[in-house]
PDB file of C-alpha atoms in Angstrom:
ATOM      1  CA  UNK A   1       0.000   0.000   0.000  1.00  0.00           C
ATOM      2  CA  UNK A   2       0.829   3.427  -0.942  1.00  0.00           C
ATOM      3  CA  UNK A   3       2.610   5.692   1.688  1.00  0.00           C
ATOM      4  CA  UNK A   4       1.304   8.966   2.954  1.00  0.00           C
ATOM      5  CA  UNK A   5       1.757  12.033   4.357  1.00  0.00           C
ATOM      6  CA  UNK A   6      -0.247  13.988   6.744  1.00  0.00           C
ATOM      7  CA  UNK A   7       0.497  17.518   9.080  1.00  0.00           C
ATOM      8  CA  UNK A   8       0.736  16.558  12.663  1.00  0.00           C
ATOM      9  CA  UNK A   9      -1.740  18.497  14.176  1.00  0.00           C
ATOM     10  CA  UNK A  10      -4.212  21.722  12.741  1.00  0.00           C
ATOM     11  CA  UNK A  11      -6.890  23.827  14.627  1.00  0.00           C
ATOM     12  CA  UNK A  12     -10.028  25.290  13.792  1.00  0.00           C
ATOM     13  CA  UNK A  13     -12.581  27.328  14.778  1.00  0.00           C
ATOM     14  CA  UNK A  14     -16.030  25.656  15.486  1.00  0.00           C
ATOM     15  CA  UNK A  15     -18.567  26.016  12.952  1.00  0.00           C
ATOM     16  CA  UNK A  16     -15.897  26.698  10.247  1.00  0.00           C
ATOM     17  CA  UNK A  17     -14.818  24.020   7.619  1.00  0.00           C
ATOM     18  CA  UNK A  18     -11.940  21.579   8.281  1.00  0.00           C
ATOM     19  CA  UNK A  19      -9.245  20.920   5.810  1.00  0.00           C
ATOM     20  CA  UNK A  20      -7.363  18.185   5.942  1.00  0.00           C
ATOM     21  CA  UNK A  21      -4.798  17.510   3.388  1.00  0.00           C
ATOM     22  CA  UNK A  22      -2.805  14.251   2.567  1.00  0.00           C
ATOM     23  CA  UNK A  23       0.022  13.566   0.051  1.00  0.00           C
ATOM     24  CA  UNK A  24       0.050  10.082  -1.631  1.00  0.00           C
ATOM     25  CA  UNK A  25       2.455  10.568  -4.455  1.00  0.00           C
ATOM     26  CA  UNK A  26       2.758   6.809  -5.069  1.00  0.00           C
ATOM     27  CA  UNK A  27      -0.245   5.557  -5.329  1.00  0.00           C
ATOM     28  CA  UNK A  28      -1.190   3.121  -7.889  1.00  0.00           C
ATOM     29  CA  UNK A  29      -4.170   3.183 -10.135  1.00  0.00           C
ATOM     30  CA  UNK A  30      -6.279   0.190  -8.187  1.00  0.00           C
ATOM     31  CA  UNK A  31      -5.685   1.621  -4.623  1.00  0.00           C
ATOM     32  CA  UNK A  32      -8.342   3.945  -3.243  1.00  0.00           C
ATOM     33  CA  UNK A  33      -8.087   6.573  -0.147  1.00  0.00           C
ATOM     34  CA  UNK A  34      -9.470   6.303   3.150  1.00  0.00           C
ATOM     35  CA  UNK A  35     -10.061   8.238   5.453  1.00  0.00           C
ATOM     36  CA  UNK A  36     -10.855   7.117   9.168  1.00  0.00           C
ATOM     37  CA  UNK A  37     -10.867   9.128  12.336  1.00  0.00           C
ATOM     38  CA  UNK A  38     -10.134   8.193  16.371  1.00  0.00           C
ATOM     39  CA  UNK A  39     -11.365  10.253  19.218  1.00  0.00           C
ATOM     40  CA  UNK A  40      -9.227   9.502  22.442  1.00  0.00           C
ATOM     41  CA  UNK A  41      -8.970   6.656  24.051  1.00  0.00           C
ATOM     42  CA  UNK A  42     -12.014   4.476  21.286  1.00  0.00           C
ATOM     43  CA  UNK A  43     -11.490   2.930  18.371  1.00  0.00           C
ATOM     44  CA  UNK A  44     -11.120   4.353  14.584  1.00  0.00           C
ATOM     45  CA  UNK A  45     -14.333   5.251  12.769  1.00  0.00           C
ATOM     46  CA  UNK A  46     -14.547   5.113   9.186  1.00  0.00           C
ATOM     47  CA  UNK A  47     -15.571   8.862   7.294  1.00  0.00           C
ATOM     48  CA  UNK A  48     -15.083   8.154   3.864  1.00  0.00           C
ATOM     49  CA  UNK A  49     -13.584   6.647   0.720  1.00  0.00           C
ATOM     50  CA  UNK A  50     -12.682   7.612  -3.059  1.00  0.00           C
ATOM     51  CA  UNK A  51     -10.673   6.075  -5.940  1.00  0.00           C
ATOM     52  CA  UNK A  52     -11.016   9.289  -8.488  1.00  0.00           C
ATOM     53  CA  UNK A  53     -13.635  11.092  -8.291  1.00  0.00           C
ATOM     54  CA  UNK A  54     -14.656  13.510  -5.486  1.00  0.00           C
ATOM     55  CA  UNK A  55     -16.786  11.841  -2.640  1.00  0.00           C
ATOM     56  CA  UNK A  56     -19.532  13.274  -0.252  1.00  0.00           C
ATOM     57  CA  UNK A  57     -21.627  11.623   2.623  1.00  0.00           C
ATOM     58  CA  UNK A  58     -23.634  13.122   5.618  1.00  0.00           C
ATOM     59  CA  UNK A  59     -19.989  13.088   7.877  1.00  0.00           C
ATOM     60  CA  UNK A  60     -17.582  14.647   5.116  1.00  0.00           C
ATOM     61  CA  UNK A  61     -16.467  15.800   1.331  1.00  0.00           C
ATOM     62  CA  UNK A  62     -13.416  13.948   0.072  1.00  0.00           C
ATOM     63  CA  UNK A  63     -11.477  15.982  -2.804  1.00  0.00           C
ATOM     64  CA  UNK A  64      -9.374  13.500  -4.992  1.00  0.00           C
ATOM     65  CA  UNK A  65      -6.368  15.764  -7.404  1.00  0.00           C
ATOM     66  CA  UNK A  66      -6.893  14.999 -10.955  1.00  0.00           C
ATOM     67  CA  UNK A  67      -3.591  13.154 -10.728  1.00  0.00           C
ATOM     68  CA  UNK A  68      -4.629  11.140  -7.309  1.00  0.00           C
ATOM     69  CA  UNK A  69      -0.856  12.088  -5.720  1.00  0.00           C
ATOM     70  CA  UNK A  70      -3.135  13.908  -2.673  1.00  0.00           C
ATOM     71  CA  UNK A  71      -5.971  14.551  -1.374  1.00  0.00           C
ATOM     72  CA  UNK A  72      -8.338  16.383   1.078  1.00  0.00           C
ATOM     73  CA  UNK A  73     -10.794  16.034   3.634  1.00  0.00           C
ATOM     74  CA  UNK A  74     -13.619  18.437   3.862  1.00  0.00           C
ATOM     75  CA  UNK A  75     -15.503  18.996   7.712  1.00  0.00           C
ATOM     76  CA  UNK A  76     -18.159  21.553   6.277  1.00  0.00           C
ATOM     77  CA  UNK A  77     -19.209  22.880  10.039  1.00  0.00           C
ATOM     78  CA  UNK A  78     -16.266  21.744  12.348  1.00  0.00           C
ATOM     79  CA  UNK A  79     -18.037  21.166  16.138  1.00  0.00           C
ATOM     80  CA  UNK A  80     -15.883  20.463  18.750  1.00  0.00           C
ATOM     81  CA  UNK A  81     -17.005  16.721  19.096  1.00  0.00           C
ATOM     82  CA  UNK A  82     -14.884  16.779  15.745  1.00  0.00           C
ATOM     83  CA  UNK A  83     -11.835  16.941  17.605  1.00  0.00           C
ATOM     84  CA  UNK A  84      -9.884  14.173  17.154  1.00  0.00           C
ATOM     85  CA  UNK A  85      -7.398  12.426  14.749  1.00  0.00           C
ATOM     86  CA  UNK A  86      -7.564  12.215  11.263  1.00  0.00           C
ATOM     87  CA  UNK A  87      -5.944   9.258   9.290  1.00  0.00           C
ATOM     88  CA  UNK A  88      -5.905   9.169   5.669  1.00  0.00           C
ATOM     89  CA  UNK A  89      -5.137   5.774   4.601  1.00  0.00           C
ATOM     90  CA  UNK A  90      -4.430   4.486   0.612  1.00  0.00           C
ATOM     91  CA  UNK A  91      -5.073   0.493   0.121  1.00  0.00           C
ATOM     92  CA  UNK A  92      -5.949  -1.859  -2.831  1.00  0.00           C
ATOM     93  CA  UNK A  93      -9.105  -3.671  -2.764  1.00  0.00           C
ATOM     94  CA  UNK A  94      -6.641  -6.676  -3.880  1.00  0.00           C
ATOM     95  CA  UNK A  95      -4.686  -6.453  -1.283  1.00  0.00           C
ATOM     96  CA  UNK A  96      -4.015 -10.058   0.638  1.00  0.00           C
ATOM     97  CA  UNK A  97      -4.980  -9.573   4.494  1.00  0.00           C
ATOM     98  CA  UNK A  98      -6.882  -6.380   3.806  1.00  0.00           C
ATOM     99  CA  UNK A  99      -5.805  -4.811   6.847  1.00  0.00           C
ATOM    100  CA  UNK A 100      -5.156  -0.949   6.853  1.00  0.00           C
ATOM    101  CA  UNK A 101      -2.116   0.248   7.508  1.00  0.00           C
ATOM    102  CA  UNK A 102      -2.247   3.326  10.102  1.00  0.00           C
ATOM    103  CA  UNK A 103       0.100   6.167  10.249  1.00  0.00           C
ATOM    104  CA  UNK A 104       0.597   8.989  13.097  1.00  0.00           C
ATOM    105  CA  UNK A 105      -2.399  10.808  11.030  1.00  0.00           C
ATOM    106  CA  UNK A 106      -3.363  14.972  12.013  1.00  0.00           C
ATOM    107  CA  UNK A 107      -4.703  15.386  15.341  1.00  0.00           C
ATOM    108  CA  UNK A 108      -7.386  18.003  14.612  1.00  0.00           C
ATOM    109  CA  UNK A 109      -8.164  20.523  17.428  1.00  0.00           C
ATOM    110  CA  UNK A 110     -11.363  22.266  17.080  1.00  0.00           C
ATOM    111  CA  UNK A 111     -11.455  25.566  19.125  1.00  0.00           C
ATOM    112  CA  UNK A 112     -14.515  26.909  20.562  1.00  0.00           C
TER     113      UNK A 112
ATOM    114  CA  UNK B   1     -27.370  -3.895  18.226  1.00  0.00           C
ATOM    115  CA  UNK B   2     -25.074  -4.743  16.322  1.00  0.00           C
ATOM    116  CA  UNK B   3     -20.949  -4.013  17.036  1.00  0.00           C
ATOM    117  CA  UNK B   4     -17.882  -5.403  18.010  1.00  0.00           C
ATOM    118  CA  UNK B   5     -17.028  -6.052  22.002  1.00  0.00           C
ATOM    119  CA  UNK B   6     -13.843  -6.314  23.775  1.00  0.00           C
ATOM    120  CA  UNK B   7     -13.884  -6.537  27.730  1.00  0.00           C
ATOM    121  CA  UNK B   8     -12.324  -5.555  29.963  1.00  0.00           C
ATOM    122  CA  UNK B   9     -11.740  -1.741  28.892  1.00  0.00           C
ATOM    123  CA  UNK B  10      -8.886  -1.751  30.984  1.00  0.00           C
ATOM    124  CA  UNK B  11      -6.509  -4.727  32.506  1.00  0.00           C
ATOM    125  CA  UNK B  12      -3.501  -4.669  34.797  1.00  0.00           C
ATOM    126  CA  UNK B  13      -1.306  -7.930  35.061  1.00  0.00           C
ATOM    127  CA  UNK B  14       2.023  -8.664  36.223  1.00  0.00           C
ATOM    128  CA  UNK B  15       5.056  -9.081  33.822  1.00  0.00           C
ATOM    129  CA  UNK B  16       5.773 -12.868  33.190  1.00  0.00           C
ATOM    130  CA  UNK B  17       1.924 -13.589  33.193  1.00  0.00           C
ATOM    131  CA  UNK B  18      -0.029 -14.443  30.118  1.00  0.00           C
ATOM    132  CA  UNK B  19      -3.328 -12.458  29.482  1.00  0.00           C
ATOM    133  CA  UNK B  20      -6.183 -13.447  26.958  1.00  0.00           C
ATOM    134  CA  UNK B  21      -7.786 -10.141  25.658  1.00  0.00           C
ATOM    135  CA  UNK B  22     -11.613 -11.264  24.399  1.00  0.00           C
ATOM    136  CA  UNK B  23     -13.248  -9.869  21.148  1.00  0.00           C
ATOM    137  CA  UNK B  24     -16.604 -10.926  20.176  1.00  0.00           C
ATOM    138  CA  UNK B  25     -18.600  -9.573  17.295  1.00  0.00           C
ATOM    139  CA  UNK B  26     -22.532 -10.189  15.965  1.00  0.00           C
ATOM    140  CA  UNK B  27     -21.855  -8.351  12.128  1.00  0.00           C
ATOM    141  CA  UNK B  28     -21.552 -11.602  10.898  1.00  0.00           C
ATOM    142  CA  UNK B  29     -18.059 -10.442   9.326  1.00  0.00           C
ATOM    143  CA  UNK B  30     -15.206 -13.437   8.177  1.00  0.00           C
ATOM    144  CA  UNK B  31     -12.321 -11.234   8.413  1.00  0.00           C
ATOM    145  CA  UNK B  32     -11.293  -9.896  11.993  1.00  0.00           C
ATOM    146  CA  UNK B  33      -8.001  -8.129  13.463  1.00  0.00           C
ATOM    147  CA  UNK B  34      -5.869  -7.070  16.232  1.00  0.00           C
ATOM    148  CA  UNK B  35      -3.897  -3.869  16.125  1.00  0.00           C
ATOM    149  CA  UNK B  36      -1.913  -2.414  18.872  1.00  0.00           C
ATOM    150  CA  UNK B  37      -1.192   1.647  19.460  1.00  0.00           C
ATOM    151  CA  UNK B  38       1.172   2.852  21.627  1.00  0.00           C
ATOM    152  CA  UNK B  39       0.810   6.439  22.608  1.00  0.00           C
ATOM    153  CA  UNK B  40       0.918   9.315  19.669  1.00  0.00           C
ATOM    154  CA  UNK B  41       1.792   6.899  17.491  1.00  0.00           C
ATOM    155  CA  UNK B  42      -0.739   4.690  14.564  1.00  0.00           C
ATOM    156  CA  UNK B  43      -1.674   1.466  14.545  1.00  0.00           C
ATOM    157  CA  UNK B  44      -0.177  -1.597  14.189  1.00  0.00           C
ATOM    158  CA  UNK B  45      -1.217  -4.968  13.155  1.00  0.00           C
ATOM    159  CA  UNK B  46      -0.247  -8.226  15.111  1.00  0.00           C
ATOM    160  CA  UNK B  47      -2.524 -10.992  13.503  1.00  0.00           C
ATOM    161  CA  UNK B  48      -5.588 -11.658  11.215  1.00  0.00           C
ATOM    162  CA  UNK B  49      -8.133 -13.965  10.490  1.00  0.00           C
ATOM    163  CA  UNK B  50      -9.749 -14.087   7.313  1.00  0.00           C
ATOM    164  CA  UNK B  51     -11.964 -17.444   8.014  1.00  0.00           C
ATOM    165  CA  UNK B  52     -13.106 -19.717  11.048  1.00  0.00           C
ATOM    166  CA  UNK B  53      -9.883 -21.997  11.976  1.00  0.00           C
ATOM    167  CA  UNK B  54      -7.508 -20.223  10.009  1.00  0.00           C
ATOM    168  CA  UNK B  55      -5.132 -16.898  11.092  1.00  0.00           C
ATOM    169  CA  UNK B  56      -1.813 -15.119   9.881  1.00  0.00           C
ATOM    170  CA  UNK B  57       0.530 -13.132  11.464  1.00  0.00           C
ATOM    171  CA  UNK B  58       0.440  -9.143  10.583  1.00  0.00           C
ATOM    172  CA  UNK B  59       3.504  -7.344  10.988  1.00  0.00           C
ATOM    173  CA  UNK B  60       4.373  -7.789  14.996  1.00  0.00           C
ATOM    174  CA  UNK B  61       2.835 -11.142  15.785  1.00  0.00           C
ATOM    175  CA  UNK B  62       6.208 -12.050  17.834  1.00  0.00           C
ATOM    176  CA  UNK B  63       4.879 -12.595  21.928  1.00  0.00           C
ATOM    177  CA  UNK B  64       0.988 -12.929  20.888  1.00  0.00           C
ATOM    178  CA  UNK B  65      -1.394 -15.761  20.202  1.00  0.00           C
ATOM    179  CA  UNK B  66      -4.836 -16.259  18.502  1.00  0.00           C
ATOM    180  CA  UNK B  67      -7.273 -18.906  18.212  1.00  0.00           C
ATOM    181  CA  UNK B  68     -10.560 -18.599  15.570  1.00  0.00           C
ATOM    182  CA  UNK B  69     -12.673 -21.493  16.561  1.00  0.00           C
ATOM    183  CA  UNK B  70     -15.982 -19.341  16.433  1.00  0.00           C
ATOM    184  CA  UNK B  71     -16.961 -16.583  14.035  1.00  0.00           C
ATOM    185  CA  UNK B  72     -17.713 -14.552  16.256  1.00  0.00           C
ATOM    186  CA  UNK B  73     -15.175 -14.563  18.596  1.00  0.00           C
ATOM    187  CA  UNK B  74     -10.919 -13.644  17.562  1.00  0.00           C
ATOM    188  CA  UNK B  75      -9.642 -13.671  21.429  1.00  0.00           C
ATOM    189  CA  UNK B  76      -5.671 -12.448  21.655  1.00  0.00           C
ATOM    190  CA  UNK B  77      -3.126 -14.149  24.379  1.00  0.00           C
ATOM    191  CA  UNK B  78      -0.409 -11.572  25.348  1.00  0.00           C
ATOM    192  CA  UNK B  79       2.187 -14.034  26.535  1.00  0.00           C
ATOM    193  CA  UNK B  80       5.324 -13.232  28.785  1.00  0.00           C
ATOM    194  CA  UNK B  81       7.243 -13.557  25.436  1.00  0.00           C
ATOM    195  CA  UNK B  82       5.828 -10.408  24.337  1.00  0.00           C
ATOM    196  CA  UNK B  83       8.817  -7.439  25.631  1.00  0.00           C
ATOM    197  CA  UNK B  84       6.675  -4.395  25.585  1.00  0.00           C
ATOM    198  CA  UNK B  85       2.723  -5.231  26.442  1.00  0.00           C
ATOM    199  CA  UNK B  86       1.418  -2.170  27.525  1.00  0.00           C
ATOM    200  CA  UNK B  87      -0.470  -0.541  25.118  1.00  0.00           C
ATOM    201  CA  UNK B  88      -4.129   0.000  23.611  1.00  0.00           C
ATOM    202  CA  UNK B  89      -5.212  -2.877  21.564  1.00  0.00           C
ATOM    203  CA  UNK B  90      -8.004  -2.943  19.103  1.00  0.00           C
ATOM    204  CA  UNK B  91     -10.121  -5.423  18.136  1.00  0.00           C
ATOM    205  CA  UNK B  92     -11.614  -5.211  14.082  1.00  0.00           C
ATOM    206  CA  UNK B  93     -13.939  -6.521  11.407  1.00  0.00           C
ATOM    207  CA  UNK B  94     -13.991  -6.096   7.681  1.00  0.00           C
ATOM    208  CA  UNK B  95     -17.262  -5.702   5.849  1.00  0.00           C
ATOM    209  CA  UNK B  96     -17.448  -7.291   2.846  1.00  0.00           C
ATOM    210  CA  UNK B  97     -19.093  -5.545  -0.473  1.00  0.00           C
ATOM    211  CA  UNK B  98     -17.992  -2.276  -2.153  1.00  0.00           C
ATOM    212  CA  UNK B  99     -16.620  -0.586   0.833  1.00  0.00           C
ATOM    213  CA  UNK B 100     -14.440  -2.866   2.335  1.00  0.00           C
ATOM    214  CA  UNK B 101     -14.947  -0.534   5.635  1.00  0.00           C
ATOM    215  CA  UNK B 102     -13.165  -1.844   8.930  1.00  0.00           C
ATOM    216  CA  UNK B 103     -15.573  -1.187  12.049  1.00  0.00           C
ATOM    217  CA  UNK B 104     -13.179  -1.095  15.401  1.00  0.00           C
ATOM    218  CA  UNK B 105     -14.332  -2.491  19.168  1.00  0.00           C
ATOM    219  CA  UNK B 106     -13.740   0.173  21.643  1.00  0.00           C
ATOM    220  CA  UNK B 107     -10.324  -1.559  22.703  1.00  0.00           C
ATOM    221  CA  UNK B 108      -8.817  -2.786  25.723  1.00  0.00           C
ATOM    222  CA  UNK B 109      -5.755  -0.935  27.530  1.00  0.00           C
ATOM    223  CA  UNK B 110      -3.519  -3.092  28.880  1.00  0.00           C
ATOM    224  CA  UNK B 111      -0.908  -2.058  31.655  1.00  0.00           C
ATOM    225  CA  UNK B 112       1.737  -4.210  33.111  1.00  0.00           C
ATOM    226  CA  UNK B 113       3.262  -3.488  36.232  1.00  0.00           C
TER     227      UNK B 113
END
């Protein structure tokens, strides 16, 4: 699976949108993105998935570049239960054990 | 309801002593996991089981055990091999179909003393 490349940590202000950008400059053309999140102390939560095209559902907008090497997640109205980290995550359906592989991810701080 | 359970939430044990961490899920998913996540850092996957009676190792199985005799249950031994136990250990599931989603257990911390 592809590497990537997320910002440590970002703030914003409550009721704002959320950014969150990952690079994935190797990605391959069957691997898709993922994007999961993990408030403190539970377990990850799925938000959403792409391959190419851009993605929506009632949690979050996913932007996919026109050349797939990154990507971004969109929180339209940040609240503060949104604070928590953000892993973007690139994996091929084919992919053997199918298990994802995790990096450090952004810690998102939403400010009141 | 439908979810993934792991029990206790948190679990103290002596070094040297084996622990079995439970995980027991009613999605009716094949595949299930165990990560482990130490503090700031992502997660990491110690073994997998794709089908009843059948498991791999992930990529730090070294000091842990499974068994898969039930589909519904993936339960993880911690032995006294393992050099560095404490941590946060989830328990997964893999849906099947087009989104290939994992749904997570709300973990177990483990702290030996």
């Amino acid at each position: 699976d592809a590497k990537t490349t997320q910002p440590p940590s970002m703030d914003c202000a409550e009721g704002r949108a959320a950014n969150l950008p990952c690079n994935h400059s190797t990605i391959s053309g069957n691997e898709y993105v993922y994007w999961y999140r993990q408030i403190h102390s539970q377990g990850p939560q799925y938000i959403i998935h792409g391959l190419k095209n851009n993605e929506t559902n009632e949690m979050a907008s996913l932007i996919i570049t026109e050349d797939r090497k990154s990507s971004t997640l969109i929180l339209p109205h940040a609240t503060l239960r949104d604070t928590a980290v953000y892993y973007c995550i690139v994996r091929g359906m084919d992919t053997g054990r199918r298990a994802l592989t995790f990096g450090s991810g952004t810690r998102l701080q939403v400010q009141p | 309801d439908g979810g993934i359970t792991q029990s206790p939430k948190y679990l103290f044990r002596k070094e040297g002593q084996n622990v079995t961490l439970s995980c027991e899920q009613n999605l009716n998913h094949d595949a299930m996991y165990w990560y482990r996540q130490d503090p700031g850092q992502g997660l990491r996957l110690i073994y997998y089981s794709q089908i009843v009676n059948d498991f791999q190792k992930g990529d730090i199985a070294e000091g842990y055990s499974v068994s898969r005799e039930k589909k519904e249950s993936f339960p993880l031994t911690v032995t006294s091999a393992q050099k560095n136990p404490t941590a946060f250990y989830l328990c997964a599931t893999l849906a099947g179909g087009p989104v290939h989603e994992q749904f997570f257990g709300p973990g177990t911390r483990l702290t030996v003393l």
